[in-house]
């Protein structure tokens, strides 16, 4: 059984640029969620994907978008980067969103926006 | 939406003592309450969880209690060890919103040898 993997581990961008973060879900998991963790804060829910469709969204603007692929892997895209987007982005997978299952996190991508 | 508050934000205990971290939640529909441990530079790891049909759950030195009426739940760590030092997060979710978890702001626990 493989765990949740994310790439890249670190990324530096400048304001206004676009970024794509990638995530492979844990084996057997069909639901992927993305969280933003600012320094010293708890993770904040961005959105969740199930069967390649967005299935719930937190309080994030439309410039945060995502995709899920048939193999359940996922991408998080952020357009028009702002300084406040600097954070640790965590991907989490779960067995099935409908049964309120345990979340398993990846190691995250540390994004710095200069 | 759900609002989870966590206290204290920092906690220092002597090795061997107990540590207690408390969380409150606002949405009575929340029915699943996990606790995560995050060491510096690492991923959050699930250490224990509880569902709303249970009042208490224990796993070795770690226990969680839930009071649905008061909408609060707590993490108890007994016989603390230096390797327990980390940031602990509580979270809440509801069956109605699937796996959308709302996290507390974290408690930085330091166990002094």
mmCIF file with all atom_site columns, C-alpha atoms in Angstrom:
data_model
loop_
_atom_site.group_PDB
_atom_site.id
_atom_site.type_symbol
_atom_site.label_atom_id
_atom_site.label_alt_id
_atom_site.label_comp_id
_atom_site.label_asym_id
_atom_site.label_entity_id
_atom_site.label_seq_id
_atom_site.pdbx_PDB_ins_code
_atom_site.Cartn_x
_atom_site.Cartn_y
_atom_site.Cartn_z
_atom_site.occupancy
_atom_site.B_iso_or_equiv
_atom_site.pdbx_formal_charge
_atom_site.auth_seq_id
_atom_site.auth_comp_id
_atom_site.auth_asym_id
_atom_site.auth_atom_id
_atom_site.pdbx_PDB_model_num
ATOM 1   C CA . UNK A 1 1   ? 0.000   0.000  0.000   1.00 0.00 ? 1   UNK A CA 1
ATOM 2   C CA . UNK A 1 2   ? 1.489   3.339  -1.040  1.00 0.00 ? 2   UNK A CA 1
ATOM 3   C CA . UNK A 1 3   ? 0.810   6.565  0.816   1.00 0.00 ? 3   UNK A CA 1
ATOM 4   C CA . UNK A 1 4   ? -0.159  9.997  -0.456  1.00 0.00 ? 4   UNK A CA 1
ATOM 5   C CA . UNK A 1 5   ? 2.634   11.600 -2.467  1.00 0.00 ? 5   UNK A CA 1
ATOM 6   C CA . UNK A 1 6   ? 2.948   15.226 -3.527  1.00 0.00 ? 6   UNK A CA 1
ATOM 7   C CA . UNK A 1 7   ? 5.225   17.104 -5.884  1.00 0.00 ? 7   UNK A CA 1
ATOM 8   C CA . UNK A 1 8   ? 7.130   19.308 -5.868  1.00 0.00 ? 8   UNK A CA 1
ATOM 9   C CA . UNK A 1 9   ? 8.164   19.579 -2.218  1.00 0.00 ? 9   UNK A CA 1
ATOM 10  C CA . UNK A 1 10  ? 9.153   23.229 -2.481  1.00 0.00 ? 10  UNK A CA 1
ATOM 11  C CA . UNK A 1 11  ? 8.366   25.937 -4.991  1.00 0.00 ? 11  UNK A CA 1
ATOM 12  C CA . UNK A 1 12  ? 9.204   29.620 -5.312  1.00 0.00 ? 12  UNK A CA 1
ATOM 13  C CA . UNK A 1 13  ? 7.080   31.854 -7.528  1.00 0.00 ? 13  UNK A CA 1
ATOM 14  C CA . UNK A 1 14  ? 6.585   35.555 -8.024  1.00 0.00 ? 14  UNK A CA 1
ATOM 15  C CA . UNK A 1 15  ? 3.363   37.480 -7.630  1.00 0.00 ? 15  UNK A CA 1
ATOM 16  C CA . UNK A 1 16  ? 1.054   37.146 -10.642 1.00 0.00 ? 16  UNK A CA 1
ATOM 17  C CA . UNK A 1 17  ? 2.454   33.808 -11.799 1.00 0.00 ? 17  UNK A CA 1
ATOM 18  C CA . UNK A 1 18  ? 0.563   30.548 -12.003 1.00 0.00 ? 18  UNK A CA 1
ATOM 19  C CA . UNK A 1 19  ? 1.414   27.277 -10.240 1.00 0.00 ? 19  UNK A CA 1
ATOM 20  C CA . UNK A 1 20  ? 0.387   23.621 -10.511 1.00 0.00 ? 20  UNK A CA 1
ATOM 21  C CA . UNK A 1 21  ? 0.777   21.215 -7.614  1.00 0.00 ? 21  UNK A CA 1
ATOM 22  C CA . UNK A 1 22  ? 0.376   17.457 -7.975  1.00 0.00 ? 22  UNK A CA 1
ATOM 23  C CA . UNK A 1 23  ? -0.868  14.671 -5.749  1.00 0.00 ? 23  UNK A CA 1
ATOM 24  C CA . UNK A 1 24  ? -1.160  10.907 -5.968  1.00 0.00 ? 24  UNK A CA 1
ATOM 25  C CA . UNK A 1 25  ? -3.735  9.434  -3.644  1.00 0.00 ? 25  UNK A CA 1
ATOM 26  C CA . UNK A 1 26  ? -3.189  6.487  -1.363  1.00 0.00 ? 26  UNK A CA 1
ATOM 27  C CA . UNK A 1 27  ? -3.841  3.128  -2.980  1.00 0.00 ? 27  UNK A CA 1
ATOM 28  C CA . UNK A 1 28  ? -7.562  2.294  -2.856  1.00 0.00 ? 28  UNK A CA 1
ATOM 29  C CA . UNK A 1 29  ? -8.671  5.864  -2.140  1.00 0.00 ? 29  UNK A CA 1
ATOM 30  C CA . UNK A 1 30  ? -11.006 7.613  -4.581  1.00 0.00 ? 30  UNK A CA 1
ATOM 31  C CA . UNK A 1 31  ? -11.434 10.987 -2.882  1.00 0.00 ? 31  UNK A CA 1
ATOM 32  C CA . UNK A 1 32  ? -8.804  13.721 -2.819  1.00 0.00 ? 32  UNK A CA 1
ATOM 33  C CA . UNK A 1 33  ? -8.956  16.940 -0.817  1.00 0.00 ? 33  UNK A CA 1
ATOM 34  C CA . UNK A 1 34  ? -6.646  19.935 -0.830  1.00 0.00 ? 34  UNK A CA 1
ATOM 35  C CA . UNK A 1 35  ? -5.844  22.043 2.197   1.00 0.00 ? 35  UNK A CA 1
ATOM 36  C CA . UNK A 1 36  ? -3.876  25.258 2.679   1.00 0.00 ? 36  UNK A CA 1
ATOM 37  C CA . UNK A 1 37  ? -1.845  25.543 5.873   1.00 0.00 ? 37  UNK A CA 1
ATOM 38  C CA . UNK A 1 38  ? -0.479  28.999 6.627   1.00 0.00 ? 38  UNK A CA 1
ATOM 39  C CA . UNK A 1 39  ? 2.394   29.258 9.093   1.00 0.00 ? 39  UNK A CA 1
ATOM 40  C CA . UNK A 1 40  ? 1.203   28.621 12.637  1.00 0.00 ? 40  UNK A CA 1
ATOM 41  C CA . UNK A 1 41  ? -2.352  27.759 11.556  1.00 0.00 ? 41  UNK A CA 1
ATOM 42  C CA . UNK A 1 42  ? -4.450  24.691 11.071  1.00 0.00 ? 42  UNK A CA 1
ATOM 43  C CA . UNK A 1 43  ? -5.142  23.352 7.580   1.00 0.00 ? 43  UNK A CA 1
ATOM 44  C CA . UNK A 1 44  ? -7.981  25.111 5.738   1.00 0.00 ? 44  UNK A CA 1
ATOM 45  C CA . UNK A 1 45  ? -10.175 23.198 3.302   1.00 0.00 ? 45  UNK A CA 1
ATOM 46  C CA . UNK A 1 46  ? -9.826  24.343 -0.322  1.00 0.00 ? 46  UNK A CA 1
ATOM 47  C CA . UNK A 1 47  ? -11.850 21.721 -2.215  1.00 0.00 ? 47  UNK A CA 1
ATOM 48  C CA . UNK A 1 48  ? -12.467 18.037 -2.637  1.00 0.00 ? 48  UNK A CA 1
ATOM 49  C CA . UNK A 1 49  ? -12.592 15.827 -5.742  1.00 0.00 ? 49  UNK A CA 1
ATOM 50  C CA . UNK A 1 50  ? -14.528 12.622 -6.174  1.00 0.00 ? 50  UNK A CA 1
ATOM 51  C CA . UNK A 1 51  ? -14.887 10.739 -9.464  1.00 0.00 ? 51  UNK A CA 1
ATOM 52  C CA . UNK A 1 52  ? -13.118 13.555 -11.326 1.00 0.00 ? 52  UNK A CA 1
ATOM 53  C CA . UNK A 1 53  ? -15.585 16.218 -10.187 1.00 0.00 ? 53  UNK A CA 1
ATOM 54  C CA . UNK A 1 54  ? -15.359 18.933 -7.566  1.00 0.00 ? 54  UNK A CA 1
ATOM 55  C CA . UNK A 1 55  ? -17.409 17.811 -4.589  1.00 0.00 ? 55  UNK A CA 1
ATOM 56  C CA . UNK A 1 56  ? -17.335 20.663 -2.122  1.00 0.00 ? 56  UNK A CA 1
ATOM 57  C CA . UNK A 1 57  ? -15.367 23.869 -1.856  1.00 0.00 ? 57  UNK A CA 1
ATOM 58  C CA . UNK A 1 58  ? -14.145 26.024 0.995   1.00 0.00 ? 58  UNK A CA 1
ATOM 59  C CA . UNK A 1 59  ? -13.864 29.791 1.105   1.00 0.00 ? 59  UNK A CA 1
ATOM 60  C CA . UNK A 1 60  ? -11.276 30.185 -1.655  1.00 0.00 ? 60  UNK A CA 1
ATOM 61  C CA . UNK A 1 61  ? -11.555 32.348 -4.825  1.00 0.00 ? 61  UNK A CA 1
ATOM 62  C CA . UNK A 1 62  ? -12.023 30.868 -8.298  1.00 0.00 ? 62  UNK A CA 1
ATOM 63  C CA . UNK A 1 63  ? -8.335  31.345 -9.123  1.00 0.00 ? 63  UNK A CA 1
ATOM 64  C CA . UNK A 1 64  ? -7.875  28.184 -7.059  1.00 0.00 ? 64  UNK A CA 1
ATOM 65  C CA . UNK A 1 65  ? -8.924  25.314 -9.295  1.00 0.00 ? 65  UNK A CA 1
ATOM 66  C CA . UNK A 1 66  ? -8.303  21.622 -9.520  1.00 0.00 ? 66  UNK A CA 1
ATOM 67  C CA . UNK A 1 67  ? -8.549  18.425 -11.452 1.00 0.00 ? 67  UNK A CA 1
ATOM 68  C CA . UNK A 1 68  ? -8.858  14.767 -10.647 1.00 0.00 ? 68  UNK A CA 1
ATOM 69  C CA . UNK A 1 69  ? -7.778  12.109 -13.110 1.00 0.00 ? 69  UNK A CA 1
ATOM 70  C CA . UNK A 1 70  ? -9.188  8.598  -13.739 1.00 0.00 ? 70  UNK A CA 1
ATOM 71  C CA . UNK A 1 71  ? -6.420  7.100  -11.570 1.00 0.00 ? 71  UNK A CA 1
ATOM 72  C CA . UNK A 1 72  ? -7.630  9.400  -8.718  1.00 0.00 ? 72  UNK A CA 1
ATOM 73  C CA . UNK A 1 73  ? -4.499  11.551 -8.779  1.00 0.00 ? 73  UNK A CA 1
ATOM 74  C CA . UNK A 1 74  ? -5.131  15.273 -8.603  1.00 0.00 ? 74  UNK A CA 1
ATOM 75  C CA . UNK A 1 75  ? -3.769  18.716 -9.421  1.00 0.00 ? 75  UNK A CA 1
ATOM 76  C CA . UNK A 1 76  ? -4.225  22.037 -7.676  1.00 0.00 ? 76  UNK A CA 1
ATOM 77  C CA . UNK A 1 77  ? -3.823  25.109 -9.873  1.00 0.00 ? 77  UNK A CA 1
ATOM 78  C CA . UNK A 1 78  ? -3.493  28.628 -8.550  1.00 0.00 ? 78  UNK A CA 1
ATOM 79  C CA . UNK A 1 79  ? -3.598  31.569 -10.968 1.00 0.00 ? 79  UNK A CA 1
ATOM 80  C CA . UNK A 1 80  ? -2.523  35.166 -10.409 1.00 0.00 ? 80  UNK A CA 1
ATOM 81  C CA . UNK A 1 81  ? -0.497  34.297 -7.314  1.00 0.00 ? 81  UNK A CA 1
ATOM 82  C CA . UNK A 1 82  ? -0.632  36.696 -4.382  1.00 0.00 ? 82  UNK A CA 1
ATOM 83  C CA . UNK A 1 83  ? 1.807   37.069 -1.502  1.00 0.00 ? 83  UNK A CA 1
ATOM 84  C CA . UNK A 1 84  ? -0.797  35.625 0.894   1.00 0.00 ? 84  UNK A CA 1
ATOM 85  C CA . UNK A 1 85  ? -0.833  32.397 -1.108  1.00 0.00 ? 85  UNK A CA 1
ATOM 86  C CA . UNK A 1 86  ? 2.496   31.520 0.503   1.00 0.00 ? 86  UNK A CA 1
ATOM 87  C CA . UNK A 1 87  ? 1.723   28.421 2.567   1.00 0.00 ? 87  UNK A CA 1
ATOM 88  C CA . UNK A 1 88  ? 2.070   24.668 2.845   1.00 0.00 ? 88  UNK A CA 1
ATOM 89  C CA . UNK A 1 89  ? -0.393  22.974 0.492   1.00 0.00 ? 89  UNK A CA 1
ATOM 90  C CA . UNK A 1 90  ? -1.504  19.593 1.709   1.00 0.00 ? 90  UNK A CA 1
ATOM 91  C CA . UNK A 1 91  ? -3.221  16.928 -0.303  1.00 0.00 ? 91  UNK A CA 1
ATOM 92  C CA . UNK A 1 92  ? -5.237  14.323 1.561   1.00 0.00 ? 92  UNK A CA 1
ATOM 93  C CA . UNK A 1 93  ? -6.956  11.206 0.329   1.00 0.00 ? 93  UNK A CA 1
ATOM 94  C CA . UNK A 1 94  ? -9.733  9.144  1.810   1.00 0.00 ? 94  UNK A CA 1
ATOM 95  C CA . UNK A 1 95  ? -11.505 5.926  0.940   1.00 0.00 ? 95  UNK A CA 1
ATOM 96  C CA . UNK A 1 96  ? -14.828 7.506  0.060   1.00 0.00 ? 96  UNK A CA 1
ATOM 97  C CA . UNK A 1 97  ? -16.204 10.953 0.866   1.00 0.00 ? 97  UNK A CA 1
ATOM 98  C CA . UNK A 1 98  ? -19.708 9.645  1.494   1.00 0.00 ? 98  UNK A CA 1
ATOM 99  C CA . UNK A 1 99  ? -18.776 7.603  4.525   1.00 0.00 ? 99  UNK A CA 1
ATOM 100 C CA . UNK A 1 100 ? -16.865 10.334 6.373   1.00 0.00 ? 100 UNK A CA 1
ATOM 101 C CA . UNK A 1 101 ? -13.665 8.378  6.370   1.00 0.00 ? 101 UNK A CA 1
ATOM 102 C CA . UNK A 1 102 ? -10.242 9.115  7.793   1.00 0.00 ? 102 UNK A CA 1
ATOM 103 C CA . UNK A 1 103 ? -8.019  11.562 5.961   1.00 0.00 ? 103 UNK A CA 1
ATOM 104 C CA . UNK A 1 104 ? -4.446  10.641 5.131   1.00 0.00 ? 104 UNK A CA 1
ATOM 105 C CA . UNK A 1 105 ? -2.148  13.521 4.278   1.00 0.00 ? 105 UNK A CA 1
ATOM 106 C CA . UNK A 1 106 ? 0.786   13.881 1.959   1.00 0.00 ? 106 UNK A CA 1
ATOM 107 C CA . UNK A 1 107 ? 3.943   15.691 3.038   1.00 0.00 ? 107 UNK A CA 1
ATOM 108 C CA . UNK A 1 108 ? 2.854   18.857 1.304   1.00 0.00 ? 108 UNK A CA 1
ATOM 109 C CA . UNK A 1 109 ? 4.234   21.413 -1.114  1.00 0.00 ? 109 UNK A CA 1
ATOM 110 C CA . UNK A 1 110 ? 5.755   24.506 0.471   1.00 0.00 ? 110 UNK A CA 1
ATOM 111 C CA . UNK A 1 111 ? 4.898   27.431 -1.810  1.00 0.00 ? 111 UNK A CA 1
ATOM 112 C CA . UNK A 1 112 ? 6.647   30.768 -1.415  1.00 0.00 ? 112 UNK A CA 1
ATOM 113 C CA . UNK A 1 113 ? 5.342   33.750 -3.386  1.00 0.00 ? 113 UNK A CA 1
ATOM 114 C CA . UNK A 1 114 ? 7.760   36.669 -3.650  1.00 0.00 ? 114 UNK A CA 1
ATOM 115 C CA . UNK B 2 1   ? -20.122 26.677 8.496   1.00 0.00 ? 1   UNK B CA 1
ATOM 116 C CA . UNK B 2 2   ? -18.329 24.834 11.266  1.00 0.00 ? 2   UNK B CA 1
ATOM 117 C CA . UNK B 2 3   ? -15.994 26.692 13.616  1.00 0.00 ? 3   UNK B CA 1
ATOM 118 C CA . UNK B 2 4   ? -13.470 24.747 15.691  1.00 0.00 ? 4   UNK B CA 1
ATOM 119 C CA . UNK B 2 5   ? -11.613 26.433 18.522  1.00 0.00 ? 5   UNK B CA 1
ATOM 120 C CA . UNK B 2 6   ? -8.615  24.856 20.244  1.00 0.00 ? 6   UNK B CA 1
ATOM 121 C CA . UNK B 2 7   ? -6.887  25.602 23.543  1.00 0.00 ? 7   UNK B CA 1
ATOM 122 C CA . UNK B 2 8   ? -4.236  26.099 24.694  1.00 0.00 ? 8   UNK B CA 1
ATOM 123 C CA . UNK B 2 9   ? -2.076  27.287 21.827  1.00 0.00 ? 9   UNK B CA 1
ATOM 124 C CA . UNK B 2 10  ? 1.097   26.213 23.654  1.00 0.00 ? 10  UNK B CA 1
ATOM 125 C CA . UNK B 2 11  ? 1.607   23.669 26.416  1.00 0.00 ? 11  UNK B CA 1
ATOM 126 C CA . UNK B 2 12  ? 4.741   22.636 28.275  1.00 0.00 ? 12  UNK B CA 1
ATOM 127 C CA . UNK B 2 13  ? 4.802   19.613 30.579  1.00 0.00 ? 13  UNK B CA 1
ATOM 128 C CA . UNK B 2 14  ? 7.445   17.648 32.399  1.00 0.00 ? 14  UNK B CA 1
ATOM 129 C CA . UNK B 2 15  ? 8.205   14.195 31.073  1.00 0.00 ? 15  UNK B CA 1
ATOM 130 C CA . UNK B 2 16  ? 5.863   11.691 32.687  1.00 0.00 ? 16  UNK B CA 1
ATOM 131 C CA . UNK B 2 17  ? 3.104   14.213 33.369  1.00 0.00 ? 17  UNK B CA 1
ATOM 132 C CA . UNK B 2 18  ? -0.231  14.309 31.550  1.00 0.00 ? 18  UNK B CA 1
ATOM 133 C CA . UNK B 2 19  ? -1.256  16.764 28.842  1.00 0.00 ? 19  UNK B CA 1
ATOM 134 C CA . UNK B 2 20  ? -4.792  17.809 27.946  1.00 0.00 ? 20  UNK B CA 1
ATOM 135 C CA . UNK B 2 21  ? -5.842  19.729 24.838  1.00 0.00 ? 21  UNK B CA 1
ATOM 136 C CA . UNK B 2 22  ? -9.410  20.950 24.419  1.00 0.00 ? 22  UNK B CA 1
ATOM 137 C CA . UNK B 2 23  ? -11.516 21.795 21.390  1.00 0.00 ? 23  UNK B CA 1
ATOM 138 C CA . UNK B 2 24  ? -15.010 23.149 20.894  1.00 0.00 ? 24  UNK B CA 1
ATOM 139 C CA . UNK B 2 25  ? -17.120 23.019 17.756  1.00 0.00 ? 25  UNK B CA 1
ATOM 140 C CA . UNK B 2 26  ? -20.181 24.927 16.645  1.00 0.00 ? 26  UNK B CA 1
ATOM 141 C CA . UNK B 2 27  ? -22.074 22.691 14.212  1.00 0.00 ? 27  UNK B CA 1
ATOM 142 C CA . UNK B 2 28  ? -24.246 20.127 15.970  1.00 0.00 ? 28  UNK B CA 1
ATOM 143 C CA . UNK B 2 29  ? -24.249 18.086 12.728  1.00 0.00 ? 29  UNK B CA 1
ATOM 144 C CA . UNK B 2 30  ? -20.528 17.325 13.124  1.00 0.00 ? 30  UNK B CA 1
ATOM 145 C CA . UNK B 2 31  ? -20.121 13.663 13.956  1.00 0.00 ? 31  UNK B CA 1
ATOM 146 C CA . UNK B 2 32  ? -16.477 12.741 13.404  1.00 0.00 ? 32  UNK B CA 1
ATOM 147 C CA . UNK B 2 33  ? -13.588 14.185 15.402  1.00 0.00 ? 33  UNK B CA 1
ATOM 148 C CA . UNK B 2 34  ? -10.008 13.225 14.575  1.00 0.00 ? 34  UNK B CA 1
ATOM 149 C CA . UNK B 2 35  ? -6.786  14.387 16.165  1.00 0.00 ? 35  UNK B CA 1
ATOM 150 C CA . UNK B 2 36  ? -3.623  14.911 14.146  1.00 0.00 ? 36  UNK B CA 1
ATOM 151 C CA . UNK B 2 37  ? 0.006   15.204 15.259  1.00 0.00 ? 37  UNK B CA 1
ATOM 152 C CA . UNK B 2 38  ? 2.344   17.265 13.117  1.00 0.00 ? 38  UNK B CA 1
ATOM 153 C CA . UNK B 2 39  ? 6.070   17.260 13.752  1.00 0.00 ? 39  UNK B CA 1
ATOM 154 C CA . UNK B 2 40  ? 8.148   20.087 12.355  1.00 0.00 ? 40  UNK B CA 1
ATOM 155 C CA . UNK B 2 41  ? 8.369   19.878 8.570   1.00 0.00 ? 41  UNK B CA 1
ATOM 156 C CA . UNK B 2 42  ? 6.278   16.713 8.379   1.00 0.00 ? 42  UNK B CA 1
ATOM 157 C CA . UNK B 2 43  ? 2.772   15.757 7.364   1.00 0.00 ? 43  UNK B CA 1
ATOM 158 C CA . UNK B 2 44  ? -0.124  15.716 9.834   1.00 0.00 ? 44  UNK B CA 1
ATOM 159 C CA . UNK B 2 45  ? -0.614  12.158 11.063  1.00 0.00 ? 45  UNK B CA 1
ATOM 160 C CA . UNK B 2 46  ? -3.843  10.794 12.479  1.00 0.00 ? 46  UNK B CA 1
ATOM 161 C CA . UNK B 2 47  ? -3.288  9.628  16.062  1.00 0.00 ? 47  UNK B CA 1
ATOM 162 C CA . UNK B 2 48  ? -6.802  8.967  17.286  1.00 0.00 ? 48  UNK B CA 1
ATOM 163 C CA . UNK B 2 49  ? -10.376 9.701  16.301  1.00 0.00 ? 49  UNK B CA 1
ATOM 164 C CA . UNK B 2 50  ? -13.855 9.448  17.745  1.00 0.00 ? 50  UNK B CA 1
ATOM 165 C CA . UNK B 2 51  ? -17.334 9.340  16.281  1.00 0.00 ? 51  UNK B CA 1
ATOM 166 C CA . UNK B 2 52  ? -20.366 10.965 17.840  1.00 0.00 ? 52  UNK B CA 1
ATOM 167 C CA . UNK B 2 53  ? -21.923 7.689  18.958  1.00 0.00 ? 53  UNK B CA 1
ATOM 168 C CA . UNK B 2 54  ? -19.041 7.149  21.411  1.00 0.00 ? 54  UNK B CA 1
ATOM 169 C CA . UNK B 2 55  ? -18.150 9.192  24.498  1.00 0.00 ? 55  UNK B CA 1
ATOM 170 C CA . UNK B 2 56  ? -14.569 8.059  24.990  1.00 0.00 ? 56  UNK B CA 1
ATOM 171 C CA . UNK B 2 57  ? -11.869 6.170  23.140  1.00 0.00 ? 57  UNK B CA 1
ATOM 172 C CA . UNK B 2 58  ? -8.450  5.074  24.320  1.00 0.00 ? 58  UNK B CA 1
ATOM 173 C CA . UNK B 2 59  ? -5.317  3.865  22.560  1.00 0.00 ? 59  UNK B CA 1
ATOM 174 C CA . UNK B 2 60  ? -2.432  3.119  24.922  1.00 0.00 ? 60  UNK B CA 1
ATOM 175 C CA . UNK B 2 61  ? -1.312  6.499  26.358  1.00 0.00 ? 61  UNK B CA 1
ATOM 176 C CA . UNK B 2 62  ? -3.746  8.532  24.259  1.00 0.00 ? 62  UNK B CA 1
ATOM 177 C CA . UNK B 2 63  ? -7.439  9.050  24.889  1.00 0.00 ? 63  UNK B CA 1
ATOM 178 C CA . UNK B 2 64  ? -10.147 11.270 23.471  1.00 0.00 ? 64  UNK B CA 1
ATOM 179 C CA . UNK B 2 65  ? -13.400 12.282 25.153  1.00 0.00 ? 65  UNK B CA 1
ATOM 180 C CA . UNK B 2 66  ? -16.454 13.794 23.505  1.00 0.00 ? 66  UNK B CA 1
ATOM 181 C CA . UNK B 2 67  ? -19.299 15.762 25.069  1.00 0.00 ? 67  UNK B CA 1
ATOM 182 C CA . UNK B 2 68  ? -21.932 16.245 22.359  1.00 0.00 ? 68  UNK B CA 1
ATOM 183 C CA . UNK B 2 69  ? -24.202 18.313 24.538  1.00 0.00 ? 69  UNK B CA 1
ATOM 184 C CA . UNK B 2 70  ? -21.511 20.867 25.284  1.00 0.00 ? 70  UNK B CA 1
ATOM 185 C CA . UNK B 2 71  ? -19.954 20.463 21.823  1.00 0.00 ? 71  UNK B CA 1
ATOM 186 C CA . UNK B 2 72  ? -16.457 19.887 23.065  1.00 0.00 ? 72  UNK B CA 1
ATOM 187 C CA . UNK B 2 73  ? -13.872 17.144 22.811  1.00 0.00 ? 73  UNK B CA 1
ATOM 188 C CA . UNK B 2 74  ? -10.483 16.697 24.396  1.00 0.00 ? 74  UNK B CA 1
ATOM 189 C CA . UNK B 2 75  ? -7.216  14.869 23.832  1.00 0.00 ? 75  UNK B CA 1
ATOM 190 C CA . UNK B 2 76  ? -5.505  13.331 26.839  1.00 0.00 ? 76  UNK B CA 1
ATOM 191 C CA . UNK B 2 77  ? -1.907  12.128 26.723  1.00 0.00 ? 77  UNK B CA 1
ATOM 192 C CA . UNK B 2 78  ? -0.629  10.305 29.816  1.00 0.00 ? 78  UNK B CA 1
ATOM 193 C CA . UNK B 2 79  ? 2.974   9.548  30.797  1.00 0.00 ? 79  UNK B CA 1
ATOM 194 C CA . UNK B 2 80  ? 4.269   12.039 28.260  1.00 0.00 ? 80  UNK B CA 1
ATOM 195 C CA . UNK B 2 81  ? 7.593   11.409 26.542  1.00 0.00 ? 81  UNK B CA 1
ATOM 196 C CA . UNK B 2 82  ? 9.920   13.819 24.670  1.00 0.00 ? 82  UNK B CA 1
ATOM 197 C CA . UNK B 2 83  ? 8.827   12.264 21.354  1.00 0.00 ? 83  UNK B CA 1
ATOM 198 C CA . UNK B 2 84  ? 5.296   13.487 22.077  1.00 0.00 ? 84  UNK B CA 1
ATOM 199 C CA . UNK B 2 85  ? 6.574   17.026 21.423  1.00 0.00 ? 85  UNK B CA 1
ATOM 200 C CA . UNK B 2 86  ? 4.777   18.287 18.301  1.00 0.00 ? 86  UNK B CA 1
ATOM 201 C CA . UNK B 2 87  ? 1.841   20.406 17.174  1.00 0.00 ? 87  UNK B CA 1
ATOM 202 C CA . UNK B 2 88  ? -1.530  18.761 17.708  1.00 0.00 ? 88  UNK B CA 1
ATOM 203 C CA . UNK B 2 89  ? -4.628  19.651 15.689  1.00 0.00 ? 89  UNK B CA 1
ATOM 204 C CA . UNK B 2 90  ? -8.219  18.757 16.388  1.00 0.00 ? 90  UNK B CA 1
ATOM 205 C CA . UNK B 2 91  ? -10.754 18.636 13.588  1.00 0.00 ? 91  UNK B CA 1
ATOM 206 C CA . UNK B 2 92  ? -14.452 18.115 13.007  1.00 0.00 ? 92  UNK B CA 1
ATOM 207 C CA . UNK B 2 93  ? -16.479 16.922 10.046  1.00 0.00 ? 93  UNK B CA 1
ATOM 208 C CA . UNK B 2 94  ? -20.046 16.022 9.242   1.00 0.00 ? 94  UNK B CA 1
ATOM 209 C CA . UNK B 2 95  ? -21.560 13.218 7.198   1.00 0.00 ? 95  UNK B CA 1
ATOM 210 C CA . UNK B 2 96  ? -23.563 15.896 5.404   1.00 0.00 ? 96  UNK B CA 1
ATOM 211 C CA . UNK B 2 97  ? -20.429 17.533 4.030   1.00 0.00 ? 97  UNK B CA 1
ATOM 212 C CA . UNK B 2 98  ? -18.452 14.362 3.395   1.00 0.00 ? 98  UNK B CA 1
ATOM 213 C CA . UNK B 2 99  ? -14.771 14.641 4.139   1.00 0.00 ? 99  UNK B CA 1
ATOM 214 C CA . UNK B 2 100 ? -14.631 18.402 4.540   1.00 0.00 ? 100 UNK B CA 1
ATOM 215 C CA . UNK B 2 101 ? -12.666 18.788 7.737   1.00 0.00 ? 101 UNK B CA 1
ATOM 216 C CA . UNK B 2 102 ? -12.520 21.930 9.854   1.00 0.00 ? 102 UNK B CA 1
ATOM 217 C CA . UNK B 2 103 ? -9.329  22.194 11.890  1.00 0.00 ? 103 UNK B CA 1
ATOM 218 C CA . UNK B 2 104 ? -8.449  23.983 15.084  1.00 0.00 ? 104 UNK B CA 1
ATOM 219 C CA . UNK B 2 105 ? -5.486  26.355 15.175  1.00 0.00 ? 105 UNK B CA 1
ATOM 220 C CA . UNK B 2 106 ? -3.175  23.838 16.828  1.00 0.00 ? 106 UNK B CA 1
ATOM 221 C CA . UNK B 2 107 ? -1.457  23.282 20.160  1.00 0.00 ? 107 UNK B CA 1
ATOM 222 C CA . UNK B 2 108 ? 2.317   23.231 20.337  1.00 0.00 ? 108 UNK B CA 1
ATOM 223 C CA . UNK B 2 109 ? 3.202   20.637 22.993  1.00 0.00 ? 109 UNK B CA 1
ATOM 224 C CA . UNK B 2 110 ? 6.676   20.568 24.488  1.00 0.00 ? 110 UNK B CA 1
ATOM 225 C CA . UNK B 2 111 ? 7.652   17.708 26.797  1.00 0.00 ? 111 UNK B CA 1
ATOM 226 C CA . UNK B 2 112 ? 10.608  18.693 28.956  1.00 0.00 ? 112 UNK B CA 1
ATOM 227 C CA . UNK B 2 113 ? 12.964  15.786 29.771  1.00 0.00 ? 113 UNK B CA 1
#
